[in-house]
Amino acid sequence: AQKVTQAQTEISVVEKEDVTLDCVYETRDTTYYLFWYKQPPSGELVFLIRRNSFDEQNEISGRYSWNFQKSTSSFNFTITASQVVDSAVYFCALSEVDSNYQLIWGAGTKLIIKP
Amino acid sequence: DAGVIQSPRHEVTEMGQEVTLRCKPISGHDYLFWYRQTMMRGLELLIYFNNNVPIDDSGMPEDRFSAKMPNASFSTLKIQPSEPRDSAVYFCASSFGTFEQFFGPGTRLTVL
C-alpha cells in the first residue's frame, strides 16, 4: 500500500498565482515525521521542511507555507505568488518507526511556473 | 559548512567496467544513505549506514553493487561489472539521527 501519495503528477500555473501541492500519508505510528524536498531542474535535492506528528501548527517561511492536518492525514504545501524559480519537482516524504525512520517518498509533483 | 560532497559529478563508462562513486558526508552526521534515481523507478534507497556500519542493504539491486564506509567521512558505492541499466543519478545523503537527510549533488552515471 502506498504510504505517501502525491496525486498531482504535474501542475502548471502562471507566475504570481498561488499553488498548493497535496500530500496524503498513511501510517499506524503515533510518532512520525513529514518532509518536503525540492528538486529543481539542476537536479539536486533540497530539504525544505520537517514536521513531527505532535506539532500540527502551520508553518510559514516567506512565500512557502505548510498545512499539516492529522485528521485528514495530509501535509500540503502552498506557494504564494509563485515565481519561475519555483519550477521544480517537489517530493513529500514520511519517516516512521515501522520503517526504522527511513524516508518513504511520494512520487513527486512537477511544478511548472510559466512567465 | 560544507554540504555532502560527491564525486565524480558525471561518469560515462562502457558496459563491463568497474565504477566507483564517492561520498563525503556532513561532519558530525551519523547516518549515510545511497540512493538511485531514474525516471522509471523514482528515488530508491540502496543502502544505509549508521556509525559506519551497514544497517540495511536490501535495496541493493544485485551482487554487482557493493558499498563501504571505512570511516565517518568517506563512503564508496561500487558497481562491478556495470551494465547499461545501471545508468541513473546516484545520490548520497547524510543525517544526524533520524532527522532530515541532506543530499549531495548526485553523480550522473551513463553506462554505454
PDB file of C-alpha atoms in Angstrom:
ATOM      1  CA  ALA A   1       0.000   0.000   0.000  1.00  0.00           C
ATOM      2  CA  GLN A   2       1.315   3.388  -0.934  1.00  0.00           C
ATOM      3  CA  LYS A   3       2.191   5.303   2.187  1.00  0.00           C
ATOM      4  CA  VAL A   4       2.793   8.715   0.677  1.00  0.00           C
ATOM      5  CA  THR A   5       0.523   9.844  -2.112  1.00  0.00           C
ATOM      6  CA  GLN A   6       1.106  12.879  -4.239  1.00  0.00           C
ATOM      7  CA  ALA A   7      -1.834  12.642  -6.563  1.00  0.00           C
ATOM      8  CA  GLN A   8      -0.845  15.622  -8.692  1.00  0.00           C
ATOM      9  CA  THR A   9       1.711  14.412 -11.200  1.00  0.00           C
ATOM     10  CA  GLU A  10       2.167  17.806 -12.803  1.00  0.00           C
ATOM     11  CA  ILE A  11       0.833  21.294 -12.147  1.00  0.00           C
ATOM     12  CA  SER A  12       1.239  24.254 -14.433  1.00  0.00           C
ATOM     13  CA  VAL A  13       0.391  27.800 -13.359  1.00  0.00           C
ATOM     14  CA  VAL A  14       1.177  31.304 -14.461  1.00  0.00           C
ATOM     15  CA  GLU A  15       3.649  33.318 -12.443  1.00  0.00           C
ATOM     16  CA  LYS A  16       2.191  35.120  -9.407  1.00  0.00           C
ATOM     17  CA  GLU A  17      -0.573  32.597  -8.968  1.00  0.00           C
ATOM     18  CA  ASP A  18      -0.841  30.688  -5.707  1.00  0.00           C
ATOM     19  CA  VAL A  19      -0.442  26.941  -5.940  1.00  0.00           C
ATOM     20  CA  THR A  20      -0.964  24.096  -3.477  1.00  0.00           C
ATOM     21  CA  LEU A  21       0.759  20.749  -3.689  1.00  0.00           C
ATOM     22  CA  ASP A  22      -1.064  17.925  -1.989  1.00  0.00           C
ATOM     23  CA  CYS A  23       0.444  15.173   0.120  1.00  0.00           C
ATOM     24  CA  VAL A  24      -1.521  12.417   1.825  1.00  0.00           C
ATOM     25  CA  TYR A  25       0.204   9.879   4.016  1.00  0.00           C
ATOM     26  CA  GLU A  26      -0.615   6.634   5.748  1.00  0.00           C
ATOM     27  CA  THR A  27       0.894   5.371   8.982  1.00  0.00           C
ATOM     28  CA  ARG A  28      -0.051   3.438  12.099  1.00  0.00           C
ATOM     29  CA  ASP A  29       2.619   5.058  14.200  1.00  0.00           C
ATOM     30  CA  THR A  30       1.804   7.846  16.613  1.00  0.00           C
ATOM     31  CA  THR A  31       5.290   9.284  16.251  1.00  0.00           C
ATOM     32  CA  TYR A  32       6.369  10.122  12.737  1.00  0.00           C
ATOM     33  CA  TYR A  33       7.925  12.875  10.672  1.00  0.00           C
ATOM     34  CA  LEU A  34       6.887  14.510   7.435  1.00  0.00           C
ATOM     35  CA  PHE A  35       9.178  16.242   4.985  1.00  0.00           C
ATOM     36  CA  TRP A  36       9.153  18.256   1.810  1.00  0.00           C
ATOM     37  CA  TYR A  37      12.066  18.341  -0.610  1.00  0.00           C
ATOM     38  CA  LYS A  38      12.559  20.350  -3.784  1.00  0.00           C
ATOM     39  CA  GLN A  39      14.384  19.095  -6.868  1.00  0.00           C
ATOM     40  CA  PRO A  40      14.981  21.936  -9.346  1.00  0.00           C
ATOM     41  CA  PRO A  41      15.973  21.263 -12.953  1.00  0.00           C
ATOM     42  CA  SER A  42      19.628  21.311 -11.903  1.00  0.00           C
ATOM     43  CA  GLY A  43      18.961  18.008 -10.139  1.00  0.00           C
ATOM     44  CA  GLU A  44      19.950  18.469  -6.522  1.00  0.00           C
ATOM     45  CA  LEU A  45      17.532  17.546  -3.746  1.00  0.00           C
ATOM     46  CA  VAL A  46      16.946  20.411  -1.357  1.00  0.00           C
ATOM     47  CA  PHE A  47      15.425  19.944   2.086  1.00  0.00           C
ATOM     48  CA  LEU A  48      12.561  22.367   2.760  1.00  0.00           C
ATOM     49  CA  ILE A  49      10.831  21.374   5.975  1.00  0.00           C
ATOM     50  CA  ARG A  50      10.361  18.700   8.623  1.00  0.00           C
ATOM     51  CA  ARG A  51       7.334  18.389  10.888  1.00  0.00           C
ATOM     52  CA  ASN A  52       6.784  15.910  13.678  1.00  0.00           C
ATOM     53  CA  SER A  53       3.456  14.261  14.365  1.00  0.00           C
ATOM     54  CA  PHE A  54       2.918  16.148  17.591  1.00  0.00           C
ATOM     55  CA  ASP A  55       3.146  19.569  16.065  1.00  0.00           C
ATOM     56  CA  GLU A  56       0.178  20.483  13.906  1.00  0.00           C
ATOM     57  CA  GLN A  57       0.939  24.165  13.766  1.00  0.00           C
ATOM     58  CA  ASN A  58       1.079  25.525  10.282  1.00  0.00           C
ATOM     59  CA  GLU A  59       4.450  26.774   9.146  1.00  0.00           C
ATOM     60  CA  ILE A  60       5.192  29.807   7.033  1.00  0.00           C
ATOM     61  CA  SER A  61       8.519  30.657   5.502  1.00  0.00           C
ATOM     62  CA  GLY A  62       8.367  33.590   3.148  1.00  0.00           C
ATOM     63  CA  ARG A  63       6.160  32.628   0.218  1.00  0.00           C
ATOM     64  CA  TYR A  64       6.059  28.999   1.359  1.00  0.00           C
ATOM     65  CA  SER A  65       3.547  27.611   3.816  1.00  0.00           C
ATOM     66  CA  TRP A  66       2.662  24.150   5.016  1.00  0.00           C
ATOM     67  CA  ASN A  67      -0.654  22.877   6.347  1.00  0.00           C
ATOM     68  CA  PHE A  68      -0.421  19.741   8.472  1.00  0.00           C
ATOM     69  CA  GLN A  69      -3.752  18.110   9.324  1.00  0.00           C
ATOM     70  CA  LYS A  70      -3.700  14.800  11.168  1.00  0.00           C
ATOM     71  CA  SER A  71      -7.477  14.435  10.814  1.00  0.00           C
ATOM     72  CA  THR A  72      -7.084  14.059   7.063  1.00  0.00           C
ATOM     73  CA  SER A  73      -3.521  12.649   7.091  1.00  0.00           C
ATOM     74  CA  SER A  74      -2.380  15.472   4.891  1.00  0.00           C
ATOM     75  CA  PHE A  75       0.636  17.725   4.743  1.00  0.00           C
ATOM     76  CA  ASN A  76       0.016  20.199   1.965  1.00  0.00           C
ATOM     77  CA  PHE A  77       2.444  22.769   0.638  1.00  0.00           C
ATOM     78  CA  THR A  78       1.383  26.157  -0.705  1.00  0.00           C
ATOM     79  CA  ILE A  79       3.472  28.601  -2.679  1.00  0.00           C
ATOM     80  CA  THR A  80       2.069  32.108  -2.668  1.00  0.00           C
ATOM     81  CA  ALA A  81       2.751  34.433  -5.579  1.00  0.00           C
ATOM     82  CA  SER A  82       4.673  31.774  -7.472  1.00  0.00           C
ATOM     83  CA  GLN A  83       7.817  32.631  -9.388  1.00  0.00           C
ATOM     84  CA  VAL A  84       9.554  30.960 -12.303  1.00  0.00           C
ATOM     85  CA  VAL A  85      12.341  29.900  -9.945  1.00  0.00           C
ATOM     86  CA  ASP A  86       9.821  27.756  -8.071  1.00  0.00           C
ATOM     87  CA  SER A  87       9.650  25.423 -11.050  1.00  0.00           C
ATOM     88  CA  ALA A  88      10.830  22.048  -9.773  1.00  0.00           C
ATOM     89  CA  VAL A  89       9.729  18.613  -8.724  1.00  0.00           C
ATOM     90  CA  TYR A  90       8.533  18.605  -5.138  1.00  0.00           C
ATOM     91  CA  PHE A  91       8.648  15.459  -3.039  1.00  0.00           C
ATOM     92  CA  CYS A  92       6.764  14.711   0.138  1.00  0.00           C
ATOM     93  CA  ALA A  93       8.223  12.044   2.428  1.00  0.00           C
ATOM     94  CA  LEU A  94       7.363  10.216   5.635  1.00  0.00           C
ATOM     95  CA  SER A  95       9.556   8.596   8.258  1.00  0.00           C
ATOM     96  CA  GLU A  96       8.123   6.318  10.933  1.00  0.00           C
ATOM     97  CA  VAL A  97       9.101   3.666  13.422  1.00  0.00           C
ATOM     98  CA  ASP A  98       7.785   0.846  11.205  1.00  0.00           C
ATOM     99  CA  SER A  99      10.288   1.758   8.513  1.00  0.00           C
ATOM    100  CA  ASN A 100      13.078   2.381  11.011  1.00  0.00           C
ATOM    101  CA  TYR A 101      12.696   6.083  10.317  1.00  0.00           C
ATOM    102  CA  GLN A 102      13.881   5.774   6.749  1.00  0.00           C
ATOM    103  CA  LEU A 103      12.263   8.118   4.275  1.00  0.00           C
ATOM    104  CA  ILE A 104       9.242   6.850   2.387  1.00  0.00           C
ATOM    105  CA  TRP A 105       8.920   9.020  -0.673  1.00  0.00           C
ATOM    106  CA  GLY A 106       5.955  10.208  -2.640  1.00  0.00           C
ATOM    107  CA  ALA A 107       6.197  10.069  -6.408  1.00  0.00           C
ATOM    108  CA  GLY A 108       6.697  13.800  -6.652  1.00  0.00           C
ATOM    109  CA  THR A 109       4.755  16.655  -8.229  1.00  0.00           C
ATOM    110  CA  LYS A 110       6.298  18.511 -11.128  1.00  0.00           C
ATOM    111  CA  LEU A 111       5.501  22.209 -10.800  1.00  0.00           C
ATOM    112  CA  ILE A 112       5.812  24.406 -13.863  1.00  0.00           C
ATOM    113  CA  ILE A 113       5.599  28.146 -13.408  1.00  0.00           C
ATOM    114  CA  LYS A 114       5.047  29.979 -16.677  1.00  0.00           C
ATOM    115  CA  PRO A 115       6.221  33.577 -17.027  1.00  0.00           C
TER     116      PRO A 115
ATOM    117  CA  ASP B   1      29.720  24.437   6.398  1.00  0.00           C
ATOM    118  CA  ALA B   2      30.333  22.122   3.501  1.00  0.00           C
ATOM    119  CA  GLY B   3      27.422  20.002   2.439  1.00  0.00           C
ATOM    120  CA  VAL B   4      27.560  16.423   1.263  1.00  0.00           C
ATOM    121  CA  ILE B   5      30.257  16.041  -1.354  1.00  0.00           C
ATOM    122  CA  GLN B   6      30.058  13.514  -4.161  1.00  0.00           C
ATOM    123  CA  SER B   7      32.488  12.627  -6.888  1.00  0.00           C
ATOM    124  CA  PRO B   8      32.570  12.367  -9.768  1.00  0.00           C
ATOM    125  CA  ARG B   9      29.621  14.505 -10.839  1.00  0.00           C
ATOM    126  CA  HIS B  10      29.395  12.730 -14.156  1.00  0.00           C
ATOM    127  CA  GLU B  11      30.666   9.335 -15.181  1.00  0.00           C
ATOM    128  CA  VAL B  12      30.461   7.757 -18.578  1.00  0.00           C
ATOM    129  CA  THR B  13      31.735   4.226 -18.889  1.00  0.00           C
ATOM    130  CA  GLU B  14      31.366   1.170 -21.021  1.00  0.00           C
ATOM    131  CA  MET B  15      29.470  -1.935 -20.105  1.00  0.00           C
ATOM    132  CA  GLY B  16      31.558  -4.321 -18.059  1.00  0.00           C
ATOM    133  CA  GLN B  17      33.752  -1.672 -16.494  1.00  0.00           C
ATOM    134  CA  GLU B  18      34.033  -1.073 -12.773  1.00  0.00           C
ATOM    135  CA  VAL B  19      32.533   2.151 -11.469  1.00  0.00           C
ATOM    136  CA  THR B  20      33.275   3.704  -8.086  1.00  0.00           C
ATOM    137  CA  LEU B  21      31.229   6.555  -6.701  1.00  0.00           C
ATOM    138  CA  ARG B  22      32.460   8.513  -3.711  1.00  0.00           C
ATOM    139  CA  CYS B  23      30.781  10.425  -0.930  1.00  0.00           C
ATOM    140  CA  LYS B  24      31.873  12.614   1.945  1.00  0.00           C
ATOM    141  CA  PRO B  25      29.018  13.194   4.413  1.00  0.00           C
ATOM    142  CA  ILE B  26      28.463  16.277   6.513  1.00  0.00           C
ATOM    143  CA  SER B  27      30.768  16.278   9.504  1.00  0.00           C
ATOM    144  CA  GLY B  28      29.026  15.039  12.636  1.00  0.00           C
ATOM    145  CA  HIS B  29      26.296  13.149  10.822  1.00  0.00           C
ATOM    146  CA  ASP B  30      25.978   9.533  11.877  1.00  0.00           C
ATOM    147  CA  TYR B  31      23.784   8.204   9.071  1.00  0.00           C
ATOM    148  CA  LEU B  32      24.754   7.869   5.435  1.00  0.00           C
ATOM    149  CA  PHE B  33      22.452   6.834   2.618  1.00  0.00           C
ATOM    150  CA  TRP B  34      22.930   5.857  -1.008  1.00  0.00           C
ATOM    151  CA  TYR B  35      20.009   6.400  -3.379  1.00  0.00           C
ATOM    152  CA  ARG B  36      19.439   5.853  -7.060  1.00  0.00           C
ATOM    153  CA  GLN B  37      17.038   7.936  -9.132  1.00  0.00           C
ATOM    154  CA  THR B  38      15.634   7.015 -12.526  1.00  0.00           C
ATOM    155  CA  MET B  39      12.625   8.180 -14.449  1.00  0.00           C
ATOM    156  CA  MET B  40      11.084   4.720 -14.322  1.00  0.00           C
ATOM    157  CA  ARG B  41      11.561   3.906 -10.643  1.00  0.00           C
ATOM    158  CA  GLY B  42      11.964   7.293  -8.991  1.00  0.00           C
ATOM    159  CA  LEU B  43      14.103   7.510  -5.862  1.00  0.00           C
ATOM    160  CA  GLU B  44      15.255   4.168  -4.488  1.00  0.00           C
ATOM    161  CA  LEU B  45      17.171   3.654  -1.271  1.00  0.00           C
ATOM    162  CA  LEU B  46      20.042   1.289  -1.978  1.00  0.00           C
ATOM    163  CA  ILE B  47      21.784   1.028   1.380  1.00  0.00           C
ATOM    164  CA  TYR B  48      22.338   3.000   4.532  1.00  0.00           C
ATOM    165  CA  PHE B  49      24.953   3.091   7.263  1.00  0.00           C
ATOM    166  CA  ASN B  50      24.813   4.094  10.900  1.00  0.00           C
ATOM    167  CA  ASN B  51      28.113   4.935  12.539  1.00  0.00           C
ATOM    168  CA  ASN B  52      29.919   3.398   9.546  1.00  0.00           C
ATOM    169  CA  VAL B  53      28.091   0.072   9.869  1.00  0.00           C
ATOM    170  CA  PRO B  54      25.779  -1.084   7.055  1.00  0.00           C
ATOM    171  CA  ILE B  55      22.284  -1.414   8.504  1.00  0.00           C
ATOM    172  CA  ASP B  56      20.075  -2.266   5.562  1.00  0.00           C
ATOM    173  CA  ASP B  57      21.272  -3.209   2.099  1.00  0.00           C
ATOM    174  CA  SER B  58      18.009  -4.726   0.921  1.00  0.00           C
ATOM    175  CA  GLY B  59      17.730  -2.094  -1.768  1.00  0.00           C
ATOM    176  CA  MET B  60      20.979  -3.063  -3.464  1.00  0.00           C
ATOM    177  CA  PRO B  61      19.788  -4.478  -6.764  1.00  0.00           C
ATOM    178  CA  GLU B  62      22.357  -7.186  -7.335  1.00  0.00           C
ATOM    179  CA  ASP B  63      25.648  -8.593  -6.168  1.00  0.00           C
ATOM    180  CA  ARG B  64      27.288  -6.342  -8.699  1.00  0.00           C
ATOM    181  CA  PHE B  65      26.654  -3.481  -6.288  1.00  0.00           C
ATOM    182  CA  SER B  66      28.670  -3.050  -3.115  1.00  0.00           C
ATOM    183  CA  ALA B  67      29.135  -0.195  -0.659  1.00  0.00           C
ATOM    184  CA  LYS B  68      31.647   0.534   2.046  1.00  0.00           C
ATOM    185  CA  MET B  69      32.140   3.131   4.711  1.00  0.00           C
ATOM    186  CA  PRO B  70      35.668   2.750   6.081  1.00  0.00           C
ATOM    187  CA  ASN B  71      35.364   5.831   8.300  1.00  0.00           C
ATOM    188  CA  ALA B  72      32.929   8.534   9.308  1.00  0.00           C
ATOM    189  CA  SER B  73      33.945  10.855   6.499  1.00  0.00           C
ATOM    190  CA  PHE B  74      34.010   8.616   3.453  1.00  0.00           C
ATOM    191  CA  SER B  75      31.874   6.089   1.637  1.00  0.00           C
ATOM    192  CA  THR B  76      32.006   4.378  -1.730  1.00  0.00           C
ATOM    193  CA  LEU B  77      29.452   2.693  -3.926  1.00  0.00           C
ATOM    194  CA  LYS B  78      30.942   0.293  -6.427  1.00  0.00           C
ATOM    195  CA  ILE B  79      29.371  -1.366  -9.424  1.00  0.00           C
ATOM    196  CA  GLN B  80      31.285  -4.231 -10.965  1.00  0.00           C
ATOM    197  CA  PRO B  81      30.649  -5.048 -13.752  1.00  0.00           C
ATOM    198  CA  SER B  82      28.481  -2.153 -14.854  1.00  0.00           C
ATOM    199  CA  GLU B  83      25.534  -2.596 -17.207  1.00  0.00           C
ATOM    200  CA  PRO B  84      23.527  -0.087 -19.267  1.00  0.00           C
ATOM    201  CA  ARG B  85      20.533  -0.498 -16.941  1.00  0.00           C
ATOM    202  CA  ASP B  86      22.647   0.905 -14.117  1.00  0.00           C
ATOM    203  CA  SER B  87      22.508   4.303 -15.805  1.00  0.00           C
ATOM    204  CA  ALA B  88      20.931   6.685 -13.296  1.00  0.00           C
ATOM    205  CA  VAL B  89      21.673   9.527 -10.932  1.00  0.00           C
ATOM    206  CA  TYR B  90      23.184   8.254  -7.704  1.00  0.00           C
ATOM    207  CA  PHE B  91      22.727  10.387  -4.620  1.00  0.00           C
ATOM    208  CA  CYS B  92      24.468  10.217  -1.308  1.00  0.00           C
ATOM    209  CA  ALA B  93      22.759  11.752   1.721  1.00  0.00           C
ATOM    210  CA  SER B  94      23.607  12.110   5.380  1.00  0.00           C
ATOM    211  CA  SER B  95      21.696  12.906   8.531  1.00  0.00           C
ATOM    212  CA  PHE B  96      22.116  13.321  12.231  1.00  0.00           C
ATOM    213  CA  GLY B  97      19.966  10.679  13.826  1.00  0.00           C
ATOM    214  CA  THR B  98      16.517  10.277  12.367  1.00  0.00           C
ATOM    215  CA  PHE B  99      16.217  13.876  11.302  1.00  0.00           C
ATOM    216  CA  GLU B 100      16.240  15.356   7.836  1.00  0.00           C
ATOM    217  CA  GLN B 101      18.621  13.982   5.265  1.00  0.00           C
ATOM    218  CA  PHE B 102      20.864  16.326   3.332  1.00  0.00           C
ATOM    219  CA  PHE B 103      21.716  15.284  -0.165  1.00  0.00           C
ATOM    220  CA  GLY B 104      24.815  15.638  -2.255  1.00  0.00           C
ATOM    221  CA  PRO B 105      24.650  16.960  -5.818  1.00  0.00           C
ATOM    222  CA  GLY B 106      24.499  13.443  -7.239  1.00  0.00           C
ATOM    223  CA  THR B 107      26.578  11.501  -9.731  1.00  0.00           C
ATOM    224  CA  ARG B 108      25.070  11.056 -13.165  1.00  0.00           C
ATOM    225  CA  LEU B 109      26.190   7.643 -14.395  1.00  0.00           C
ATOM    226  CA  THR B 110      25.902   6.617 -18.010  1.00  0.00           C
ATOM    227  CA  VAL B 111      26.849   3.080 -18.964  1.00  0.00           C
ATOM    228  CA  LEU B 112      27.185   2.589 -22.707  1.00  0.00           C
TER     229      LEU B 112
END
